[in-house]
JSON list of C-alpha atoms and ligand atoms in Angstrom, two decimals:
[
{"chain": "A", "resi": 205, "resn": "MET", "atom": "CA", "xyz": [0.06, 0.36, 0.03]},
{"chain": "A", "resi": 206, "resn": "GLU", "atom": "CA", "xyz": [2.75, 2.21, 0.97]},
{"chain": "A", "resi": 207, "resn": "LEU", "atom": "CA", "xyz": [4.21, 1.94, -2.74]},
{"chain": "A", "resi": 208, "resn": "ARG", "atom": "CA", "xyz": [0.87, 2.61, -4.31]},
{"chain": "A", "resi": 209, "resn": "THR", "atom": "CA", "xyz": [0.67, 6.29, -2.12]},
{"chain": "A", "resi": 210, "resn": "LYS", "atom": "CA", "xyz": [3.80, 6.42, -3.12]},
{"chain": "A", "resi": 211, "resn": "TYR", "atom": "CA", "xyz": [3.44, 6.31, -7.13]},
{"chain": "A", "resi": 212, "resn": "SER", "atom": "CA", "xyz": [0.22, 6.82, -7.86]},
{"chain": "A", "resi": 213, "resn": "GLY", "atom": "CA", "xyz": [0.55, 10.50, -6.92]},
{"chain": "A", "resi": 214, "resn": "ALA", "atom": "CA", "xyz": [0.83, 13.50, -9.19]},
{"chain": "A", "resi": 215, "resn": "LEU", "atom": "CA", "xyz": [4.75, 13.38, -8.85]},
{"chain": "A", "resi": 216, "resn": "LEU", "atom": "CA", "xyz": [4.38, 10.02, -10.97]},
{"chain": "A", "resi": 217, "resn": "ILE", "atom": "CA", "xyz": [2.60, 11.95, -13.46]},
{"chain": "A", "resi": 218, "resn": "VAL", "atom": "CA", "xyz": [5.31, 14.53, -13.46]},
{"chain": "A", "resi": 219, "resn": "VAL", "atom": "CA", "xyz": [8.05, 11.85, -14.11]},
{"chain": "A", "resi": 220, "resn": "SER", "atom": "CA", "xyz": [6.06, 10.32, -16.34]},
{"chain": "A", "resi": 221, "resn": "VAL", "atom": "CA", "xyz": [5.25, 13.00, -18.74]},
{"chain": "A", "resi": 222, "resn": "LEU", "atom": "CA", "xyz": [8.50, 12.80, -20.31]},
{"chain": "A", "resi": 223, "resn": "GLY", "atom": "CA", "xyz": [10.04, 9.95, -18.61]},
{"chain": "A", "resi": 224, "resn": "LEU", "atom": "CA", "xyz": [12.12, 11.69, -16.30]},
{"chain": "A", "resi": 225, "resn": "PRO", "atom": "CA", "xyz": [14.47, 9.71, -14.44]},
{"chain": "A", "resi": 226, "resn": "MET", "atom": "CA", "xyz": [12.95, 9.82, -10.21]},
{"chain": "A", "resi": 227, "resn": "SER", "atom": "CA", "xyz": [16.47, 11.46, -9.19]},
{"chain": "A", "resi": 228, "resn": "ALA", "atom": "CA", "xyz": [16.19, 14.02, -11.58]},
{"chain": "A", "resi": 229, "resn": "LEU", "atom": "CA", "xyz": [13.20, 15.99, -9.53]},
{"chain": "A", "resi": 230, "resn": "ALA", "atom": "CA", "xyz": [15.78, 15.96, -6.47]},
{"chain": "A", "resi": 231, "resn": "GLN", "atom": "CA", "xyz": [18.04, 18.11, -8.67]},
{"chain": "A", "resi": 232, "resn": "SER", "atom": "CA", "xyz": [18.07, 22.00, -8.76]},
{"chain": "A", "resi": 233, "resn": "ASN", "atom": "CA", "xyz": [18.20, 22.23, -12.82]},
{"chain": "A", "resi": 234, "resn": "THR", "atom": "CA", "xyz": [14.70, 20.13, -12.84]},
{"chain": "A", "resi": 235, "resn": "PRO", "atom": "CA", "xyz": [12.44, 21.46, -15.38]},
{"chain": "A", "resi": 236, "resn": "SER", "atom": "CA", "xyz": [9.63, 23.42, -13.70]},
{"chain": "A", "resi": 237, "resn": "VAL", "atom": "CA", "xyz": [6.12, 22.26, -14.10]},
{"chain": "A", "resi": 238, "resn": "SER", "atom": "CA", "xyz": [5.61, 25.18, -16.77]},
{"chain": "A", "resi": 239, "resn": "GLU", "atom": "CA", "xyz": [8.57, 23.84, -18.94]},
{"chain": "A", "resi": 240, "resn": "LEU", "atom": "CA", "xyz": [6.87, 20.49, -19.07]},
{"chain": "A", "resi": 241, "resn": "PHE", "atom": "CA", "xyz": [3.67, 21.37, -19.82]},
{"chain": "A", "resi": 242, "resn": "ASN", "atom": "CA", "xyz": [5.24, 23.45, -22.94]},
{"chain": "A", "resi": 243, "resn": "ALA", "atom": "CA", "xyz": [7.10, 20.21, -23.98]},
{"chain": "A", "resi": 244, "resn": "VAL", "atom": "CA", "xyz": [4.07, 18.40, -24.34]},
{"chain": "A", "resi": 245, "resn": "ASP", "atom": "CA", "xyz": [1.96, 21.46, -25.85]},
{"chain": "A", "resi": 246, "resn": "LYS", "atom": "CA", "xyz": [3.34, 21.30, -29.13]},
{"chain": "A", "resi": 247, "resn": "ASN", "atom": "CA", "xyz": [1.08, 23.66, -30.94]},
{"chain": "A", "resi": 248, "resn": "HIS", "atom": "CA", "xyz": [1.85, 26.41, -28.20]},
{"chain": "A", "resi": 249, "resn": "ASP", "atom": "CA", "xyz": [-2.29, 26.95, -27.80]},
{"chain": "A", "resi": 250, "resn": "GLY", "atom": "CA", "xyz": [-2.36, 26.58, -23.85]},
{"chain": "A", "resi": 251, "resn": "TYR", "atom": "CA", "xyz": [-3.71, 22.87, -24.07]},
{"chain": "A", "resi": 252, "resn": "ILE", "atom": "CA", "xyz": [-2.82, 19.29, -24.34]},
{"chain": "A", "resi": 253, "resn": "ASP", "atom": "CA", "xyz": [-5.13, 17.73, -26.23]},
{"chain": "A", "resi": 254, "resn": "GLY", "atom": "CA", "xyz": [-5.27, 14.27, -26.84]},
{"chain": "A", "resi": 255, "resn": "GLU", "atom": "CA", "xyz": [-3.33, 13.91, -30.07]},
{"chain": "A", "resi": 256, "resn": "GLU", "atom": "CA", "xyz": [-0.17, 16.16, -28.05]},
{"chain": "A", "resi": 257, "resn": "ASP", "atom": "CA", "xyz": [-1.19, 13.56, -25.27]},
{"chain": "A", "resi": 258, "resn": "LYS", "atom": "CA", "xyz": [-1.10, 10.57, -27.48]},
{"chain": "A", "resi": 259, "resn": "ALA", "atom": "CA", "xyz": [2.24, 11.94, -29.04]},
{"chain": "A", "resi": 260, "resn": "ALA", "atom": "CA", "xyz": [3.91, 12.41, -25.91]},
{"chain": "A", "resi": 261, "resn": "ASN", "atom": "CA", "xyz": [3.30, 8.83, -24.79]},
{"chain": "A", "resi": 262, "resn": "ARG", "atom": "CA", "xyz": [4.05, 7.30, -28.21]},
{"chain": "A", "resi": 263, "resn": "ALA", "atom": "CA", "xyz": [7.43, 8.51, -27.62]},
{"chain": "A", "resi": 264, "resn": "ARG", "atom": "CA", "xyz": [7.98, 7.62, -24.39]},
{"chain": "A", "resi": 265, "resn": "PHE", "atom": "CA", "xyz": [6.57, 4.09, -25.71]},
{"chain": "A", "resi": 266, "resn": "VAL", "atom": "CA", "xyz": [9.01, 4.09, -27.73]},
{"chain": "A", "resi": 267, "resn": "LYS", "atom": "CA", "xyz": [11.90, 4.81, -25.82]},
{"chain": "A", "resi": 268, "resn": "PHE", "atom": "CA", "xyz": [10.99, 2.07, -23.15]},
{"chain": "A", "resi": 269, "resn": "ASP", "atom": "CA", "xyz": [10.48, -0.61, -25.53]},
{"chain": "A", "resi": 270, "resn": "THR", "atom": "CA", "xyz": [14.15, -0.59, -26.29]},
{"chain": "A", "resi": 271, "resn": "ASN", "atom": "CA", "xyz": [13.86, -4.13, -28.49]},
{"chain": "A", "resi": 272, "resn": "GLY", "atom": "CA", "xyz": [10.99, -2.54, -30.91]},
{"chain": "A", "resi": 273, "resn": "ASP", "atom": "CA", "xyz": [9.19, -5.20, -30.51]},
{"chain": "A", "resi": 274, "resn": "GLY", "atom": "CA", "xyz": [5.94, -3.06, -29.59]},
{"chain": "A", "resi": 275, "resn": "GLN", "atom": "CA", "xyz": [5.71, -4.38, -26.38]},
{"chain": "A", "resi": 276, "resn": "PHE", "atom": "CA", "xyz": [6.99, -2.92, -22.88]},
{"chain": "A", "resi": 277, "resn": "SER", "atom": "CA", "xyz": [8.00, -6.27, -21.21]},
{"chain": "A", "resi": 278, "resn": "ARG", "atom": "CA", "xyz": [8.36, -6.69, -17.89]},
{"chain": "A", "resi": 279, "resn": "ALA", "atom": "CA", "xyz": [12.20, -6.96, -18.47]},
{"chain": "A", "resi": 280, "resn": "GLU", "atom": "CA", "xyz": [12.27, -3.40, -20.01]},
{"chain": "A", "resi": 281, "resn": "MET", "atom": "CA", "xyz": [10.15, -1.98, -17.18]},
{"chain": "A", "resi": 282, "resn": "LEU", "atom": "CA", "xyz": [12.93, -3.32, -14.55]},
{"chain": "A", "resi": 283, "resn": "ALA", "atom": "CA", "xyz": [15.52, -1.78, -17.25]},
{"chain": "A", "resi": 284, "resn": "ALA", "atom": "CA", "xyz": [13.64, 1.38, -17.04]},
{"chain": "A", "resi": 285, "resn": "ASN", "atom": "CA", "xyz": [13.09, 1.96, -13.07]},
{"chain": "A", "resi": 286, "resn": "ARG", "atom": "CA", "xyz": [17.09, 0.71, -12.49]},
{"chain": "A", "resi": 287, "resn": "LYS", "atom": "CA", "xyz": [17.48, 4.15, -14.79]},
{"chain": "A", "resi": 288, "resn": "PHE", "atom": "CA", "xyz": [15.16, 6.06, -12.94]},
{"chain": "A", "resi": 289, "resn": "GLY", "atom": "CA", "xyz": [17.82, 5.49, -10.06]},
{"chain": "A", "resi": 290, "resn": "GLN", "atom": "CA", "xyz": [15.44, 2.40, -8.31]},
{"chain": "A", "resi": 291, "resn": "SER", "atom": "CA", "xyz": [16.87, -0.14, -6.21]},
{"chain": "A", "resi": 292, "resn": "GLU", "atom": "CA", "xyz": [16.39, -3.60, -7.54]},
{"chain": "A", "resi": 293, "resn": "THR", "atom": "CA", "xyz": [13.69, -4.33, -5.04]},
{"chain": "A", "resi": 294, "resn": "LEU", "atom": "CA", "xyz": [11.43, -1.51, -5.72]},
{"chain": "A", "resi": 295, "resn": "ALA", "atom": "CA", "xyz": [12.86, -1.65, -9.20]},
{"chain": "A", "resi": 296, "resn": "GLN", "atom": "CA", "xyz": [10.66, -5.29, -9.33]},
{"chain": "A", "resi": 297, "resn": "GLN", "atom": "CA", "xyz": [7.94, -3.77, -7.03]},
{"chain": "A", "resi": 298, "resn": "VAL", "atom": "CA", "xyz": [7.23, -1.13, -9.55]},
{"chain": "A", "resi": 299, "resn": "ALA", "atom": "CA", "xyz": [7.22, -3.17, -12.61]},
{"chain": "A", "resi": 300, "resn": "GLN", "atom": "CA", "xyz": [4.98, -5.71, -11.02]},
{"chain": "A", "resi": 301, "resn": "LEU", "atom": "CA", "xyz": [2.62, -2.47, -9.96]},
{"chain": "A", "resi": 302, "resn": "TYR", "atom": "CA", "xyz": [2.70, -1.23, -13.52]},
{"chain": "A", "resi": 303, "resn": "LEU", "atom": "CA", "xyz": [1.96, -4.81, -15.30]},
{"chain": "A", "resi": 304, "resn": "THR", "atom": "CA", "xyz": [-0.97, -5.21, -12.95]},
{"chain": "A", "resi": 305, "resn": "ARG", "atom": "CA", "xyz": [-2.72, -2.03, -13.87]},
{"chain": "A", "resi": 306, "resn": "MET", "atom": "CA", "xyz": [-1.80, -1.82, -18.00]},
{"chain": "A", "resi": 307, "resn": "ASP", "atom": "CA", "xyz": [-1.41, -5.74, -18.69]},
{"chain": "A", "resi": 308, "resn": "THR", "atom": "CA", "xyz": [-5.12, -6.56, -19.34]},
{"chain": "A", "resi": 309, "resn": "ASN", "atom": "CA", "xyz": [-4.32, -9.44, -21.45]},
{"chain": "A", "resi": 310, "resn": "HIS", "atom": "CA", "xyz": [-2.16, -10.91, -19.07]},
{"chain": "A", "resi": 311, "resn": "ASP", "atom": "CA", "xyz": [1.22, -11.63, -21.43]},
{"chain": "A", "resi": 312, "resn": "ASP", "atom": "CA", "xyz": [3.24, -10.15, -18.73]},
{"chain": "A", "resi": 313, "resn": "ALA", "atom": "CA", "xyz": [4.05, -6.86, -21.55]},
{"chain": "A", "resi": 314, "resn": "ALA", "atom": "CA", "xyz": [2.31, -3.92, -21.78]},
{"chain": "A", "resi": 315, "resn": "SER", "atom": "CA", "xyz": [1.42, -3.72, -25.66]},
{"chain": "A", "resi": 316, "resn": "TRP", "atom": "CA", "xyz": [1.53, 0.18, -27.20]},
{"chain": "A", "resi": 317, "resn": "GLU", "atom": "CA", "xyz": [-2.71, -0.55, -26.63]},
{"chain": "A", "resi": 318, "resn": "GLU", "atom": "CA", "xyz": [-2.58, -1.05, -23.18]},
{"chain": "A", "resi": 319, "resn": "PHE", "atom": "CA", "xyz": [-0.28, 1.37, -22.77]},
{"chain": "A", "resi": 320, "resn": "GLU", "atom": "CA", "xyz": [-2.06, 4.35, -24.27]},
{"chain": "A", "resi": 321, "resn": "MET", "atom": "CA", "xyz": [-5.08, 2.95, -22.27]},
{"chain": "A", "resi": 322, "resn": "TRP", "atom": "CA", "xyz": [-3.79, 3.23, -19.13]},
{"chain": "A", "resi": 323, "resn": "SER", "atom": "CA", "xyz": [-2.30, 6.36, -19.24]},
{"chain": "A", "resi": 324, "resn": "LYS", "atom": "CA", "xyz": [-5.41, 8.43, -20.99]},
{"chain": "A", "resi": 325, "resn": "LYS", "atom": "CA", "xyz": [-7.17, 6.58, -17.81]},
{"chain": "A", "resi": 326, "resn": "ASN", "atom": "CA", "xyz": [-4.73, 7.25, -15.32]},
{"chain": "A", "resi": 327, "resn": "MET", "atom": "CA", "xyz": [-2.84, 10.35, -15.96]},
{"chain": "A", "resi": 328, "resn": "PHE", "atom": "CA", "xyz": [-4.96, 12.68, -18.98]},
{"chain": "A", "resi": 329, "resn": "ASP", "atom": "CA", "xyz": [-8.58, 11.61, -17.53]},
{"chain": "A", "resi": 330, "resn": "PRO", "atom": "CA", "xyz": [-7.90, 12.53, -13.99]},
{"chain": "A", "resi": 331, "resn": "MET", "atom": "CA", "xyz": [-6.26, 15.83, -15.31]},
{"chain": "A", "resi": 332, "resn": "ASP", "atom": "CA", "xyz": [-8.77, 16.88, -17.27]},
{"chain": "A", "resi": 333, "resn": "MET", "atom": "CA", "xyz": [-11.06, 18.54, -14.38]},
{"chain": "A", "resi": 334, "resn": "ASP", "atom": "CA", "xyz": [-13.19, 20.21, -16.86]},
{"chain": "A", "resi": 335, "resn": "HIS", "atom": "CA", "xyz": [-13.77, 17.23, -19.31]},
{"chain": "A", "resi": 336, "resn": "ASP", "atom": "CA", "xyz": [-13.44, 19.07, -22.08]},
{"chain": "A", "resi": 337, "resn": "GLY", "atom": "CA", "xyz": [-10.83, 16.66, -23.61]},
{"chain": "A", "resi": 338, "resn": "LYS", "atom": "CA", "xyz": [-7.59, 18.97, -22.78]},
{"chain": "A", "resi": 339, "resn": "ILE", "atom": "CA", "xyz": [-5.32, 19.76, -20.55]},
{"chain": "A", "resi": 340, "resn": "SER", "atom": "CA", "xyz": [-5.04, 23.17, -20.28]},
{"chain": "A", "resi": 341, "resn": "ARG", "atom": "CA", "xyz": [-2.04, 24.66, -18.29]},
{"chain": "A", "resi": 342, "resn": "LYS", "atom": "CA", "xyz": [-3.55, 25.61, -15.19]},
{"chain": "A", "resi": 343, "resn": "GLU", "atom": "CA", "xyz": [-5.13, 22.15, -14.86]},
{"chain": "A", "resi": 344, "resn": "PHE", "atom": "CA", "xyz": [-1.91, 20.79, -15.35]},
{"chain": "A", "resi": 345, "resn": "ILE", "atom": "CA", "xyz": [0.00, 23.28, -12.95]},
{"chain": "A", "resi": 346, "resn": "MET", "atom": "CA", "xyz": [-2.37, 22.46, -10.47]},
{"chain": "A", "resi": 347, "resn": "GLN", "atom": "CA", "xyz": [-2.24, 18.90, -10.36]},
{"chain": "A", "resi": 348, "resn": "ALA", "atom": "CA", "xyz": [1.72, 18.32, -11.25]},
{"chain": "A", "resi": 349, "resn": "SER", "atom": "CA", "xyz": [3.06, 20.87, -8.87]},
{"chain": "A", "resi": 350, "resn": "PRO", "atom": "CA", "xyz": [4.95, 19.45, -5.83]},
{"chain": "A", "resi": 351, "resn": "SER", "atom": "CA", "xyz": [1.87, 19.02, -2.89]},
{"chain": "A", "resi": 352, "resn": "VAL", "atom": "CA", "xyz": [3.24, 15.33, -2.62]},
{"chain": "A", "resi": 353, "resn": "PRO", "atom": "CA", "xyz": [4.86, 14.36, 0.56]},
{"chain": "B", "resi": 308, "resn": "CA", "atom": "CA1", "xyz": [-2.05, 22.11, -27.72]},
{"chain": "B", "resi": 309, "resn": "CA", "atom": "CA1", "xyz": [9.80, -4.54, -25.95]},
{"chain": "B", "resi": 310, "resn": "CA", "atom": "CA1", "xyz": [-0.55, -7.45, -22.53]}
]
């Protein structure tokens, strides 16, 4: 439960938005929340729309799927988690947590469809507070700002 609390909050969203290493958050040169938003809002209209979100997800997925087989496998999750500076035990716990949530057909890997569905349901939709199908800068900043312990 502790793990769930620790990794399901806004911090995870910020980290996930650009696939930043967890350790980067502790450094002073970490991009601000506003800079994170700008990186995803490609057309700079002040909103992250579904397409922009999908493009950002796709870029992340491609980066995570290091062998390019279209599956974000447990081994690739472990590798990504280690890169995020997690200990071996934590890396395994986090991979398990992600697979439990993402891997709906239980083949021990997240396909692009599973990844995208998870991301929309757990990151995009909760941030889109007024349900207009777009994340405004305000919505993003409100939820990504560090109110996390
Ligand atoms: Ca936009
Ligand atoms: Ca793969
Ligand atoms: Ca799967």
